Short mmCIF file of C-alpha atoms in Angstrom, two decimals:
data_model
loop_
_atom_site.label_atom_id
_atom_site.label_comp_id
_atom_site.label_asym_id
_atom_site.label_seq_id
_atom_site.Cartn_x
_atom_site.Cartn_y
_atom_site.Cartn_z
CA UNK A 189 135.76 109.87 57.54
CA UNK A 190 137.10 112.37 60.29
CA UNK A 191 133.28 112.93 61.57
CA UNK A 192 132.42 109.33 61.67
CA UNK A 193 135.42 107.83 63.62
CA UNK A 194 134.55 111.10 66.14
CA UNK A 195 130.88 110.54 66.78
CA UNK A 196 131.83 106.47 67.12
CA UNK A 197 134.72 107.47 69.44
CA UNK A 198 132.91 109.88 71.39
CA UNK A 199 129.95 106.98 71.32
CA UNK A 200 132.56 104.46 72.70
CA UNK A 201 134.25 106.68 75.33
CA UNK A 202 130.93 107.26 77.14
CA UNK A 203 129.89 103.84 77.21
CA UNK A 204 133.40 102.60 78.69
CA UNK A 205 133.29 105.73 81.08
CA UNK A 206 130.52 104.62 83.54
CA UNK A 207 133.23 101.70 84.17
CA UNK A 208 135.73 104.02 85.44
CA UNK A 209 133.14 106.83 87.03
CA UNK A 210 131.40 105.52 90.03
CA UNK A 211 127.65 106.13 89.32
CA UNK A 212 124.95 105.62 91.62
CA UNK A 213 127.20 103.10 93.47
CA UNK A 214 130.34 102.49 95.10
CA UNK A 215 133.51 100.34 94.04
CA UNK A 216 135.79 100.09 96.71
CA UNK A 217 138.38 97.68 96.55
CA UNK A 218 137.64 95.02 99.02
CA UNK A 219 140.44 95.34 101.42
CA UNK A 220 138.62 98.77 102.35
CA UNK A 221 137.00 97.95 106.15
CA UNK A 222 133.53 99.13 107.33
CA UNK A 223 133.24 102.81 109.52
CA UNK A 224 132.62 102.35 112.74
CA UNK A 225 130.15 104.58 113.62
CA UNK A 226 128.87 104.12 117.10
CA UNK A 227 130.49 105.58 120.06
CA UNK A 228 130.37 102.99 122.75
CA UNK A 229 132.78 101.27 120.70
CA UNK A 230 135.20 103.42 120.65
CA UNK A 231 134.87 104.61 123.82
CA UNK A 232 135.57 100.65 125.40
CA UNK A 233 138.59 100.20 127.61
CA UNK A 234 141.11 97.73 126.01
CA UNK A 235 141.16 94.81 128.51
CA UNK A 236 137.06 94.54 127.95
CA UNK A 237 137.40 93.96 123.98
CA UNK A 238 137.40 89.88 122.90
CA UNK A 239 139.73 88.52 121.06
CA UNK A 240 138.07 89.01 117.57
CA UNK A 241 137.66 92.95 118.24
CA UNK A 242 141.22 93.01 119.49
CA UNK A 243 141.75 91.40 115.97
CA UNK A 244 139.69 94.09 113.79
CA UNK A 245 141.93 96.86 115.97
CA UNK A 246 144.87 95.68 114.56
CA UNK A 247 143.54 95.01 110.76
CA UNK A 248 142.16 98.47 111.35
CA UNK A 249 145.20 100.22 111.99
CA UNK A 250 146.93 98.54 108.40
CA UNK A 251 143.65 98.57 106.14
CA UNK A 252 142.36 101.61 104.84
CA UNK A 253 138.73 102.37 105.70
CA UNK A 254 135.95 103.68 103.55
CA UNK A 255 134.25 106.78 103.72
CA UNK A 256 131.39 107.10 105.68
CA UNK A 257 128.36 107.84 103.85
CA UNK A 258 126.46 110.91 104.92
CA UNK A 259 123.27 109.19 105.87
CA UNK A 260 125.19 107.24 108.03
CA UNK A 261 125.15 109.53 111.55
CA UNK A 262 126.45 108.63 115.39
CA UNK A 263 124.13 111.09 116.90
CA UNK A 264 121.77 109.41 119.60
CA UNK A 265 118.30 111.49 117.52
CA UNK A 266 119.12 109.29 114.41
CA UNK A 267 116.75 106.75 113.27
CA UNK A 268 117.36 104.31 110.34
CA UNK A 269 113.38 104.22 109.84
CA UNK A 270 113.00 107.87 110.12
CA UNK A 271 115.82 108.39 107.62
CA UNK A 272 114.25 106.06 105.47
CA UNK A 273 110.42 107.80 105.60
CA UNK A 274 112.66 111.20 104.52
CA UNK A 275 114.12 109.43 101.73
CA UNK A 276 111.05 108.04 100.82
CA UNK A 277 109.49 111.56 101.14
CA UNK A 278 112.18 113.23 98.71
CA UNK A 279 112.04 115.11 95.13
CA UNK A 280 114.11 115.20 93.04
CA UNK A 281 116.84 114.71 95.44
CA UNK A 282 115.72 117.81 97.76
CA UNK A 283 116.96 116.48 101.23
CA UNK A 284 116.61 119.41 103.12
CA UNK A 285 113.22 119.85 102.06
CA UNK A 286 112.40 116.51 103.45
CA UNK A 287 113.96 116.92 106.13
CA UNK A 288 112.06 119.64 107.79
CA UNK A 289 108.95 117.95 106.44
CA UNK A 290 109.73 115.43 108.56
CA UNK A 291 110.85 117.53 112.02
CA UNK A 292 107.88 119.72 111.13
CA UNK A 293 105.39 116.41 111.24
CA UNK A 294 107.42 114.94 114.78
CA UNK A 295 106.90 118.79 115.94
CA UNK A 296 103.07 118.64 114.89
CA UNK A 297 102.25 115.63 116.72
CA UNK A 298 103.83 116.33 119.67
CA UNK A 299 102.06 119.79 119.54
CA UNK A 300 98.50 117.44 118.93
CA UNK A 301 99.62 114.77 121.90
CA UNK A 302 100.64 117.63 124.18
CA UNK A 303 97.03 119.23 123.13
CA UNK A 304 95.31 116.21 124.65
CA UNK A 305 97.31 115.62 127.26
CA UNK A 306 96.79 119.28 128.94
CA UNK A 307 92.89 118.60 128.01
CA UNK A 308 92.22 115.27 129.83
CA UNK A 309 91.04 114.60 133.03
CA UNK A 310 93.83 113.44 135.73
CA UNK A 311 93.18 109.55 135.23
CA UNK A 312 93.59 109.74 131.28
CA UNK A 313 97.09 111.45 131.16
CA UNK A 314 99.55 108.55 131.79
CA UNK A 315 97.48 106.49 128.10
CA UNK A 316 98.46 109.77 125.89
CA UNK A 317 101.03 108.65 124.33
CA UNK A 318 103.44 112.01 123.52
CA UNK A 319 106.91 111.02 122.27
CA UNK A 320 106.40 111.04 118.18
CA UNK A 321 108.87 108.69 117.80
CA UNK A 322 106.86 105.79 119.48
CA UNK A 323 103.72 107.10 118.03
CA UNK A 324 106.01 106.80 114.26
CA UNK A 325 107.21 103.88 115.39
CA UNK A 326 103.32 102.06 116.40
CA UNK A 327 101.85 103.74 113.27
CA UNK A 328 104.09 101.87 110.83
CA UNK A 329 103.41 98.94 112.76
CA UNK A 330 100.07 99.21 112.71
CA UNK A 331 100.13 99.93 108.69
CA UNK A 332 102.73 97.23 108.04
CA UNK A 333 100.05 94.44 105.75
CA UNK A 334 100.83 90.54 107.19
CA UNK A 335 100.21 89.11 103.74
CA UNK A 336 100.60 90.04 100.19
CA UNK A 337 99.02 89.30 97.02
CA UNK A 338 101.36 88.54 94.03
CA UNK A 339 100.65 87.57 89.62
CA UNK A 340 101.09 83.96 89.31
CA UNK A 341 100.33 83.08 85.50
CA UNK A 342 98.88 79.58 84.84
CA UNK A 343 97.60 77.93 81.95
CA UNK A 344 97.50 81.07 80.25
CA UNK A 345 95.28 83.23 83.26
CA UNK A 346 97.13 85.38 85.91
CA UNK A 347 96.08 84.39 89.40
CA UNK A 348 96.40 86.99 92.64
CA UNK A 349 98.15 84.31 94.94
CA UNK A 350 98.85 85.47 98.81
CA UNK A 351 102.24 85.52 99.75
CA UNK A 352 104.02 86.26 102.81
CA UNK A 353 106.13 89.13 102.36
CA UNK A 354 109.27 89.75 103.86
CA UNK A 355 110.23 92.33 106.48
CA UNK A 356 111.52 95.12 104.19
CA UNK A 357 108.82 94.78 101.90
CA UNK A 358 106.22 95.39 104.50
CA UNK A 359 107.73 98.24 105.74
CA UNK A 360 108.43 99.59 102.40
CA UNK A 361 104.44 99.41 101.43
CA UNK A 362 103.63 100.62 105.05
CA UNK A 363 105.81 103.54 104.53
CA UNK A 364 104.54 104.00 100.67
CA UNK A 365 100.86 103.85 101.53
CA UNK A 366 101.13 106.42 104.27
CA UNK A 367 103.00 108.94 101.67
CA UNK A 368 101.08 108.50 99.02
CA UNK A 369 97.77 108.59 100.75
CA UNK A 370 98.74 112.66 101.88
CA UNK A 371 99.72 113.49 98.77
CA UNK A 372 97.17 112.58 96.73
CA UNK A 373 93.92 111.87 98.80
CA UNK A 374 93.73 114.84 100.79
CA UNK A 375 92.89 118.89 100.16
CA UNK A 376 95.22 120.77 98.11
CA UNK A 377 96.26 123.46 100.21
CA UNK A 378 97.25 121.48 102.90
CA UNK A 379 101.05 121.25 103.92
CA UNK A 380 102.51 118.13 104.21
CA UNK A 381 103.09 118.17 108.02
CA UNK A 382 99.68 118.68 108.98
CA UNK A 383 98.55 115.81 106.50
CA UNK A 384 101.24 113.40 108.12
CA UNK A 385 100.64 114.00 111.66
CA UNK A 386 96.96 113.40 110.97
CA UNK A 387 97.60 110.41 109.29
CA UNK A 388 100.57 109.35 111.85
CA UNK A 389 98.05 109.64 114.55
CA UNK A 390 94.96 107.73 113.23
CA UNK A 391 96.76 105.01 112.58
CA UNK A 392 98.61 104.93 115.77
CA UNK A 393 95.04 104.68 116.94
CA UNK A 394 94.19 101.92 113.99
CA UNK A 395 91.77 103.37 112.33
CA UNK A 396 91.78 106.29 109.09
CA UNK A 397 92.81 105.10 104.76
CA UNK A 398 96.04 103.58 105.40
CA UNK A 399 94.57 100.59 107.40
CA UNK A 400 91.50 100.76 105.74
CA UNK A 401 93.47 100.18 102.69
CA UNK A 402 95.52 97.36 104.63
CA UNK A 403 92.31 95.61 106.02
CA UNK A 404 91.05 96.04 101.88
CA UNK A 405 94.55 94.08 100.95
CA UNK A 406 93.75 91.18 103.74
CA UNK A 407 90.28 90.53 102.62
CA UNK A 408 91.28 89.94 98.96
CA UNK A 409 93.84 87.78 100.48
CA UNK A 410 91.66 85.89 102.03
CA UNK A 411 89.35 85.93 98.94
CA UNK A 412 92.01 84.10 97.18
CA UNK A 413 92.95 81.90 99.59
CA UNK A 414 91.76 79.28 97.42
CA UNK A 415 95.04 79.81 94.98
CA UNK A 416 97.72 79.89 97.60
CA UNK A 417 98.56 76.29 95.91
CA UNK A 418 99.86 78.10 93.08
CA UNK A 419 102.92 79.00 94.87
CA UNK A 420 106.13 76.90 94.83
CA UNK A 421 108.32 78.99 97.03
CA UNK B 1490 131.32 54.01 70.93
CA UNK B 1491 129.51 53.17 67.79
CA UNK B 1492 127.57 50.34 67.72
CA UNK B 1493 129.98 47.16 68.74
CA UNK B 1494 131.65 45.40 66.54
CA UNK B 1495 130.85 41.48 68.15
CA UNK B 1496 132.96 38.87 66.76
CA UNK B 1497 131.30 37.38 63.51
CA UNK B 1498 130.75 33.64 65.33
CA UNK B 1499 128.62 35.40 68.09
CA UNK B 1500 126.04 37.13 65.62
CA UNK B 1501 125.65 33.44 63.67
CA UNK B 1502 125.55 31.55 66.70
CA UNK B 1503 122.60 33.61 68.12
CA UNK B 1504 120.90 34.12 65.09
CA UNK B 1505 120.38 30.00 65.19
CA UNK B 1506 121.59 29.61 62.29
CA UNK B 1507 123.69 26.69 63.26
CA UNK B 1508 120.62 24.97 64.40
CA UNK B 1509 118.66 25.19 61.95
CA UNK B 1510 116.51 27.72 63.51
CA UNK B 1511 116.95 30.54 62.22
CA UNK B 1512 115.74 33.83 63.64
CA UNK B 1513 115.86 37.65 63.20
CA UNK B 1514 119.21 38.88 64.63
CA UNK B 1515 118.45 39.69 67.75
CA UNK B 1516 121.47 41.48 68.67
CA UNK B 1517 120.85 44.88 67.45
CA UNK B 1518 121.45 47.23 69.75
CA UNK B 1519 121.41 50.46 68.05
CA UNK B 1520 123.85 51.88 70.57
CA UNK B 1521 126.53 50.51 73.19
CA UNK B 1522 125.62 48.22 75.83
CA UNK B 1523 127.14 49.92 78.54
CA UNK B 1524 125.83 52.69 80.95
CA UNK B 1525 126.33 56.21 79.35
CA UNK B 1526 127.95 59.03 81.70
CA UNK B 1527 124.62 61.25 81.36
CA UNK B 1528 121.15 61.12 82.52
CA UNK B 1529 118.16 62.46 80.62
CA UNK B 1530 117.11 65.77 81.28
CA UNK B 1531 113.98 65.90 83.50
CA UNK B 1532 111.68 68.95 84.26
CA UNK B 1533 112.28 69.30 87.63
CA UNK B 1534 109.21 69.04 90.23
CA UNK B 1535 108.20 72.13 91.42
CA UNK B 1536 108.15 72.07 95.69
CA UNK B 1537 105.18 72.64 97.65
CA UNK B 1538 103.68 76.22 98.77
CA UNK B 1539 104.53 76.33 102.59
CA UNK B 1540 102.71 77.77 105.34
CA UNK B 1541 99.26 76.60 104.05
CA UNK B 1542 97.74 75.91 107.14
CA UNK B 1543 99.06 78.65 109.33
CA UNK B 1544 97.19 80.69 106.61
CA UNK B 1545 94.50 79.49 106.70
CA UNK B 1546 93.88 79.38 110.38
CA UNK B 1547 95.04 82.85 110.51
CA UNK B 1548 92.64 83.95 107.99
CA UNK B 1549 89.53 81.99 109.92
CA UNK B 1550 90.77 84.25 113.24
CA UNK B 1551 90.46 87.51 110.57
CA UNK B 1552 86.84 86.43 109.54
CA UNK B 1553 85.69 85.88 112.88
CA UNK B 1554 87.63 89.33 114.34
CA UNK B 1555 86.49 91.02 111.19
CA UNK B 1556 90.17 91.60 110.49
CA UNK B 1557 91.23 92.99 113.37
CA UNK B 1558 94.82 92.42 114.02
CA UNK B 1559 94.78 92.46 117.75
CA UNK B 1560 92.88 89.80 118.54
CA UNK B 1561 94.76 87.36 116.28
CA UNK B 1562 98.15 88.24 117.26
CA UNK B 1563 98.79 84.68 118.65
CA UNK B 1564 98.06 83.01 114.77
CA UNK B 1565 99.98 86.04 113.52
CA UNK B 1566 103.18 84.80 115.22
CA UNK B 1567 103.04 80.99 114.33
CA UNK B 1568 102.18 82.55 111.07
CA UNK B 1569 105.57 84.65 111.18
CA UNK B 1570 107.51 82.06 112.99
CA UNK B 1571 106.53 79.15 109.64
CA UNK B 1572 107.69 82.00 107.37
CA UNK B 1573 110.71 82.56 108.96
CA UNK B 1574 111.35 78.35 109.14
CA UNK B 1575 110.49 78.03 105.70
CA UNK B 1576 113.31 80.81 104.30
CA UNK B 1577 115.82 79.73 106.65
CA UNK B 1578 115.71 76.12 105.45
CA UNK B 1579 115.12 77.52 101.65
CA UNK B 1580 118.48 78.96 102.29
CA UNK B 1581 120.57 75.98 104.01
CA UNK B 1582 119.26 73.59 101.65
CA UNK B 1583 122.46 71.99 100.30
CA UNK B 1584 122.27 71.87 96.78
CA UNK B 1585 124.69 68.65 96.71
CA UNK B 1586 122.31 66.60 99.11
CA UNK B 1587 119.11 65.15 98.16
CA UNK B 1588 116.60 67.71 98.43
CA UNK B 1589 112.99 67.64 100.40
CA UNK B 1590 111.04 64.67 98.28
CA UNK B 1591 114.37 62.55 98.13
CA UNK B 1592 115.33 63.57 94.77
CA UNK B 1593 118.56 65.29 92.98
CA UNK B 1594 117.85 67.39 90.07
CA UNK B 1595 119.15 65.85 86.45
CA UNK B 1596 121.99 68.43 86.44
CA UNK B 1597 123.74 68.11 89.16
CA UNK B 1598 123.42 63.84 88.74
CA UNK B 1599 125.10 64.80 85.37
CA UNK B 1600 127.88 66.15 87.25
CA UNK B 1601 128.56 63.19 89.35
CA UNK B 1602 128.34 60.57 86.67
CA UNK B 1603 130.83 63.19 85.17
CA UNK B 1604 133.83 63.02 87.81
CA UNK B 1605 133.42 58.97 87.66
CA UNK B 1606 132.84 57.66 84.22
CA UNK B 1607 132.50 54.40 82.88
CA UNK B 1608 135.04 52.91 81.77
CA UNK B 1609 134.43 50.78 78.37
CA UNK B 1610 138.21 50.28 77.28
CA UNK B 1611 141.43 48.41 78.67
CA UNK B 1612 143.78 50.30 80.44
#
């Protein structure tokens, strides 16, 4: 009687609390307004704005304005893609941890760049490339896959049909290849760092497992090629 | 409407039998002779895979490169560009117009015939 109606109560208040307890996700209501995080906008004179930015002044000063997330930064070193690799890197929600990882692997390859730039001969030195954000930057690009493979089921058999993917997906995979080939293919005792700035620089230079694993993607691709009927999209 | 009630005269008259000919009724419509306000439901056509041919010509540049990406960047980019086409016009297609192969999907007919029915009575 007593226990019963409890347990069902206490059953009932936790599945009507995730409706009141924001979890995972945000509910603002929706007259709350974007931050505005970069500087050169604030830092405009008034007679340059146009009239629409005059008009989000104004609605500025009378709406409220959410909070800015903490991932969200106006310093000139941030990089949405970097953040995104750290995120990507992450356990169990250990952010700091990832984030030295990742200023420990930009450190590494600028040490390895710097290496071989001090080494070559004077007509070599302006091709090193040194700044670890371009060589990031070219080795994702260089990783990213052009076309996917995805199930189609017909008549009963499941087909591998190439697909193009979009933009986010091909960076996601880039990104997940790259992690997941240090972790697991590679010696035990080696720290994460040194394993990433190998990996950053081969395939800045288009060759090592991440592109050898895109290249391996491609060619079933264009095994298939035959099935790319199947799609309807 | 159930089936409709014609006056008696009509159903003798056409059935001959004041010609001595007489026939099987012909009149028998099992339902109203007037257009109904829905359309059957029909499995909609799937549409066409897009992009085929940029594909495949960028796949013929891969096999002769052996997969090299730099080399083929040109059939890369109309490859990219077709992509890009195709989901922008996936996502202005008007649902309310005709579609690609000039047809409207049973539904949305349905609709139409909804907002102007027939009208089978006197007003």
């Amino acid at each position: 009687m007593a226990a019963p109606s409890a347990a069902g109560l206490g059953r009932r208040l936790r599945a009507w609390l995730p409706r009141i307890m924001p979890v995972r996700w945000s509910r603002y209501n929706p007259s709350y307004l974007e931050p505005e995080v970069k500087k050169e906008s604030h830092q405009k004179p008034l007679e340059e704005l146009t009239e629409e930015e005059r008009e989000l002044m104004e609605l500025k000063a009378v709406r409220p304005i959410k909070a800015a997330p903490p991932s969200l930064s106006s310093s000139v070193f941030s990089d949405p893609m970097i953040s995104k690799f750290t995120n990507m890197m992450m356990k169990s929600g250990n952010k700091v941890l990832a984030r030295n990882l990742m200023s420990q692997t930009l450190e590494a390859i600028k040490r390895k760049q710097l290496e071989k730039y001090h080494k070559a001969p004077e007509n070599e030195k302006e091709t090193i490339e040194c700044n670890p954000y371009v060589i990031f930057h070219q080795a994702l690009k260089n990783c990213q896959p052009i076309i996917g493979l995805s199930n189609i089921t017909r008549g009963g058999k499941t087909y591998q049909v190439p697909v193009p993917l979009t933009d986010n997906r091909k960076r996601f995979l880039a990104m997940k290849w790259l992690i997941t080939e240090c972790r697991e293919n590679k010696h035990r005792r080696t720290l994460m760092p040194e394993k990433l700035s190998q990996e950053l620089l081969q395939a800045f230079n288009n060759e090592g497992p991440v592109i050898k694993r895109k290249h391996v993607l491609h060619k079933m691709a264009e095994a298939n090629r035959a099935y790319a009927h199947f799609r309807w999209w | 409407m159930a089936a409709p009630s014609y006056p008696a005269w009509v159903t003798r008259w056409v059935s001959g039998q004041w010609r001595n000919k007489k026939r099987p009724p012909t009149l028998r419509p099992p339902r109203a002779l007037a257009l109904a306000d829905k359309v059957a439901n029909r499995r909609e056509q799937s549409t066409e895979a897009t992009c085929i041919t940029e594909m495949s010509v960028m796949m013929a540049c891969w096999k002769q490169n052996d997969f090299n990406d730099v080399p083929c960047a040109e059939e890369i980019r109309a490859f990219y560009d077709c992509v890009a086409k195709a989901e922008k016009e996936r996502r202005n297609q008007n649902e309310d117009t005709l579609s690609s192969r000039g047809n409207l999907p049973s539904s949305k007919v349905n609709k139409l015939l909804k907002r102007f029915p027939q009208i089978t009575h006197y007003v």
